[in-house]
PDB file of C-alpha atoms in Angstrom:
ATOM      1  CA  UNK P   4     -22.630  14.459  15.829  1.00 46.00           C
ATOM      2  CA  UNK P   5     -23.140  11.441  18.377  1.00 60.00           C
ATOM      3  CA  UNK P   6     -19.582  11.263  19.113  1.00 79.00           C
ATOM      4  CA  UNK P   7     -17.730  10.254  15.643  1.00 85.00           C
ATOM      5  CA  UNK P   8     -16.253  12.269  13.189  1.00 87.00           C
ATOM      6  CA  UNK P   9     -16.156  12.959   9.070  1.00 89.00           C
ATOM      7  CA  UNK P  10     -12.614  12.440   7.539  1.00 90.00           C
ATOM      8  CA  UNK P  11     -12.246  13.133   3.675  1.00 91.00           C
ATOM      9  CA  UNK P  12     -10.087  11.475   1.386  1.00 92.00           C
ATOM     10  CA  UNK P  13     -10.814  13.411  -1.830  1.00 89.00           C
ATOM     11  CA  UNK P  14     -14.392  12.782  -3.526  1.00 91.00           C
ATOM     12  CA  UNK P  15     -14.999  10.277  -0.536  1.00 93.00           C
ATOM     13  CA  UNK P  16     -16.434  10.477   3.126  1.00 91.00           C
ATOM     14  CA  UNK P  17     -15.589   8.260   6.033  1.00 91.00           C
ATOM     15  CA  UNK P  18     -17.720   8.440   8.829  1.00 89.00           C
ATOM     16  CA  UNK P  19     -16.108   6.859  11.931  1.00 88.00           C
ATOM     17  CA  UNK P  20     -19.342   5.911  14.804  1.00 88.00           C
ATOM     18  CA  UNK P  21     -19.258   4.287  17.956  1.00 87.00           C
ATOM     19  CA  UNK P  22     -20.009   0.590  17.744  1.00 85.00           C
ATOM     20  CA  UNK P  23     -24.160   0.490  17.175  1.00 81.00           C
ATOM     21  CA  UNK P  24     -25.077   3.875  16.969  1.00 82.00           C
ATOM     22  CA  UNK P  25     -25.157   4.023  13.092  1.00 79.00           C
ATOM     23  CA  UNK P  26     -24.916   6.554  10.646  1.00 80.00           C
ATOM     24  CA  UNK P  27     -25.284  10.108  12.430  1.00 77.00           C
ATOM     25  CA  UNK P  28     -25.097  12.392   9.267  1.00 79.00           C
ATOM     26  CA  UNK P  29     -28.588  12.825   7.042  1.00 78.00           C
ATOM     27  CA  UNK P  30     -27.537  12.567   3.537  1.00 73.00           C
ATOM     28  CA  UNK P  31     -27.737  15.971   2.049  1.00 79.00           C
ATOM     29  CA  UNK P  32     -25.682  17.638   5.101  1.00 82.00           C
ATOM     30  CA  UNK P  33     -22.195  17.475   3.713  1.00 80.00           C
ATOM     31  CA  UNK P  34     -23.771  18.893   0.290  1.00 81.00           C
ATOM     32  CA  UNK P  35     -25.190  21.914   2.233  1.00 83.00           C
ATOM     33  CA  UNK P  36     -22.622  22.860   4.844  1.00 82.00           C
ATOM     34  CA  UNK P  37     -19.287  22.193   2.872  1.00 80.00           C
ATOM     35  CA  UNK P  38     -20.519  21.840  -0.506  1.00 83.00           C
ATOM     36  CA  UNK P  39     -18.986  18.631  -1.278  1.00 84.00           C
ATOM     37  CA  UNK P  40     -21.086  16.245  -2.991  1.00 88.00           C
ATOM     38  CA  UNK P  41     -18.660  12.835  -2.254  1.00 91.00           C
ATOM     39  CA  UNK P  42     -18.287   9.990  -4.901  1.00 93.00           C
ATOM     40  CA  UNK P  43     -18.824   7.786  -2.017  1.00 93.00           C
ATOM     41  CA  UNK P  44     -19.872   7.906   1.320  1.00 92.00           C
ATOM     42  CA  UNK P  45     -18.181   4.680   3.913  1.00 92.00           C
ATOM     43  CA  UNK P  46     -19.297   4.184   7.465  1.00 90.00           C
ATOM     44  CA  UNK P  47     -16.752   2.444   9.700  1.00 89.00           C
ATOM     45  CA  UNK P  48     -17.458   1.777  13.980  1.00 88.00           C
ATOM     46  CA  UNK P  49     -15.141   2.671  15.886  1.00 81.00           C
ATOM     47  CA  UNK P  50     -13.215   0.236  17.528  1.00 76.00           C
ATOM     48  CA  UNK P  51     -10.078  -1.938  18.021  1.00 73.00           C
ATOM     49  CA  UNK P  52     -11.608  -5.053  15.684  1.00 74.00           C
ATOM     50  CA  UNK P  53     -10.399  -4.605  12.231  1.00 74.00           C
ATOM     51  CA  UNK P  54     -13.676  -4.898  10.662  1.00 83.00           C
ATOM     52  CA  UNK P  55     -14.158  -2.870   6.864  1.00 88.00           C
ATOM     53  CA  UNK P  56     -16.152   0.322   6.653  1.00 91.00           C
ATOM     54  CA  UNK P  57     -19.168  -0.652   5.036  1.00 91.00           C
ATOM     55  CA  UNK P  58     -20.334   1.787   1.905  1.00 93.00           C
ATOM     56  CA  UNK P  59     -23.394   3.490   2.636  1.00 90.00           C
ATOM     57  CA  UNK P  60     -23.982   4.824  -0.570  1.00 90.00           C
ATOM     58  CA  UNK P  61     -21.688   5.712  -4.136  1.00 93.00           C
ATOM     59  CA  UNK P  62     -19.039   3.879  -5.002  1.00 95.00           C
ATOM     60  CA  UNK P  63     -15.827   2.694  -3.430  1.00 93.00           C
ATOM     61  CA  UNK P  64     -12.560   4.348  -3.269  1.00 93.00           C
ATOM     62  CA  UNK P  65     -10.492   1.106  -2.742  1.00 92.00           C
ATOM     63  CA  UNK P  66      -6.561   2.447  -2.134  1.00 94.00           C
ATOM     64  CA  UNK P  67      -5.731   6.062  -2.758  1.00 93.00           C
ATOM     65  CA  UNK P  68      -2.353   7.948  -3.038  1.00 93.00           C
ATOM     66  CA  UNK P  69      -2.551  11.178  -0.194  1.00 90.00           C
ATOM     67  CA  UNK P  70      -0.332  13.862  -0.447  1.00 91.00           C
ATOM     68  CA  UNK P  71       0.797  15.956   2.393  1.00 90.00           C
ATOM     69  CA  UNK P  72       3.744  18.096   2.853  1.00 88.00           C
ATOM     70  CA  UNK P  73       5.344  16.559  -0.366  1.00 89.00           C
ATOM     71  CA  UNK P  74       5.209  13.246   1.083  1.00 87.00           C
ATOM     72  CA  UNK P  75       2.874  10.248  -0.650  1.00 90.00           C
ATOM     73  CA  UNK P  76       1.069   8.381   2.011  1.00 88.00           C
ATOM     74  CA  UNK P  77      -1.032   5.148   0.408  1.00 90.00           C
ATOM     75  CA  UNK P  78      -4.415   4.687   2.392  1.00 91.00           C
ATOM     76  CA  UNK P  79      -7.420   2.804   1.820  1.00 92.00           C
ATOM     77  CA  UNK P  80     -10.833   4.676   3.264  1.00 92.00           C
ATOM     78  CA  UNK P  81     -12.275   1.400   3.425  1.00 90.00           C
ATOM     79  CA  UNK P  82      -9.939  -0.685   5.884  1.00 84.00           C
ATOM     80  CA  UNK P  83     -10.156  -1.767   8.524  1.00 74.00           C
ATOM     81  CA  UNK P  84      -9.359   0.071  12.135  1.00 71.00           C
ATOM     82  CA  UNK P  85      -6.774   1.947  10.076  1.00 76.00           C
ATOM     83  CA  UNK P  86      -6.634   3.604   6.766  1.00 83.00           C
ATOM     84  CA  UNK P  87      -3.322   3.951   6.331  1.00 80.00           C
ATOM     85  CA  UNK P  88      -2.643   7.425   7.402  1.00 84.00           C
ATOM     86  CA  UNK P  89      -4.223   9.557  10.404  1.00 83.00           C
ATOM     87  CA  UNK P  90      -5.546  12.687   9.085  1.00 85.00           C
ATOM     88  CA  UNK P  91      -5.754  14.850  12.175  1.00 86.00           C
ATOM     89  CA  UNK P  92      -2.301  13.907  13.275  1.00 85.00           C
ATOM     90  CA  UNK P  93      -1.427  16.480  10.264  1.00 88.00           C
ATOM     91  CA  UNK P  94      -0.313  19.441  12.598  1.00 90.00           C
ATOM     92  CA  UNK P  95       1.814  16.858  14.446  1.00 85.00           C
ATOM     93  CA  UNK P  96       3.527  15.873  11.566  1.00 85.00           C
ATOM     94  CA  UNK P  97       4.529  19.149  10.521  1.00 89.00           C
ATOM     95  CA  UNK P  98       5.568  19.942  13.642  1.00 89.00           C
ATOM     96  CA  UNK P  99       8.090  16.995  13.717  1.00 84.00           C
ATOM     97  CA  UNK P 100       9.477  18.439  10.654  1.00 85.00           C
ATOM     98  CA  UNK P 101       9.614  21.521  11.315  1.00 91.00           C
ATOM     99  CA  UNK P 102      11.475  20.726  14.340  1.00 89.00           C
ATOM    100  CA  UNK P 103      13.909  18.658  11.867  1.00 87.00           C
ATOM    101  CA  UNK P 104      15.759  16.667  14.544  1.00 84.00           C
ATOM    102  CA  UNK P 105      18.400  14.716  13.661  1.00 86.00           C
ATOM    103  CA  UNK P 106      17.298  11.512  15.852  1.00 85.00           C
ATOM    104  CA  UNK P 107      13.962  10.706  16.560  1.00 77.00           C
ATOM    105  CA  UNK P 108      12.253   8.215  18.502  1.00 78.00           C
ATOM    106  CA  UNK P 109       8.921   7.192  17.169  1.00 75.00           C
ATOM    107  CA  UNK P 110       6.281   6.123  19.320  1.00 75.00           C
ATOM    108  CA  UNK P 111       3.485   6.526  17.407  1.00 67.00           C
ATOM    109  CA  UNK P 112       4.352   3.805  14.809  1.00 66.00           C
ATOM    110  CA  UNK P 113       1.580   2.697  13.237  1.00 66.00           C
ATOM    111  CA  UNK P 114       1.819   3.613  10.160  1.00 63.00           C
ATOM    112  CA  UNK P 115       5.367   5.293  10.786  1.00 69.00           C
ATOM    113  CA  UNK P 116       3.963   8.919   8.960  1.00 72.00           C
ATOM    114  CA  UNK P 117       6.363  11.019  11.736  1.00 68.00           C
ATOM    115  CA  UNK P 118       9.493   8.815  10.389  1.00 66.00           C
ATOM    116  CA  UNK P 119       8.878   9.194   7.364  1.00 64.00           C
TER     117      UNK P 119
END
């Protein structure tokens, strides 16, 4: 992949790009290698603007409810630099908890998911 990623919120696929390279992933990959065929498929470039993913193809999630840990976390795939919750700070988050301090100082408050 040309330097972005795949995150997956349910049935749909984010694909986060630099700015102007495009989509990197032919359709039919995801299908093949994880077996997920995605309700809808959003392509967002990375950067600091909040500009919308754009939908590439199936429909749009608009805002979901992700669960993690027992905790509810609203995102919305198609935001803007932000969806609401950072999937691959996952392992970070349970490691706050399972650390269970009884302060904490959170410096990663964007969307406040290690205070909560």
């Amino acid at each position: 992949h040309s330097g972005g990623w795949l995150d997956r919120y349910g049935g749909w696929i984010v694909e986060t790009v630099p700015p102007g390279s495009g989509s990197a992933t032919e359709e039919g990959e995801v299908e093949k290698r994880f077996g997920l065929l995605p309700r809808g498929w959003l392509l967002r470039e990375w950067s600091h603007e909040h500009q919308p993913a754009r939908l590439l193809r199936g429909e749009a999630p608009g805002e979901l409810e992700v669960h993690e840990e027992g905790v509810a976390y609203l995102a919305e795939p198609g935001g803007g630099y932000s969806t609401g919750v950072f999937l691959d700070q996952r392992l970070n988050r349970r490691w706050v908890a399972d650390l269970r301090p009884r302060r904490l100082l959170n410096l990663f408050a964007y969307t406040c998911s290690f205070s909560v």
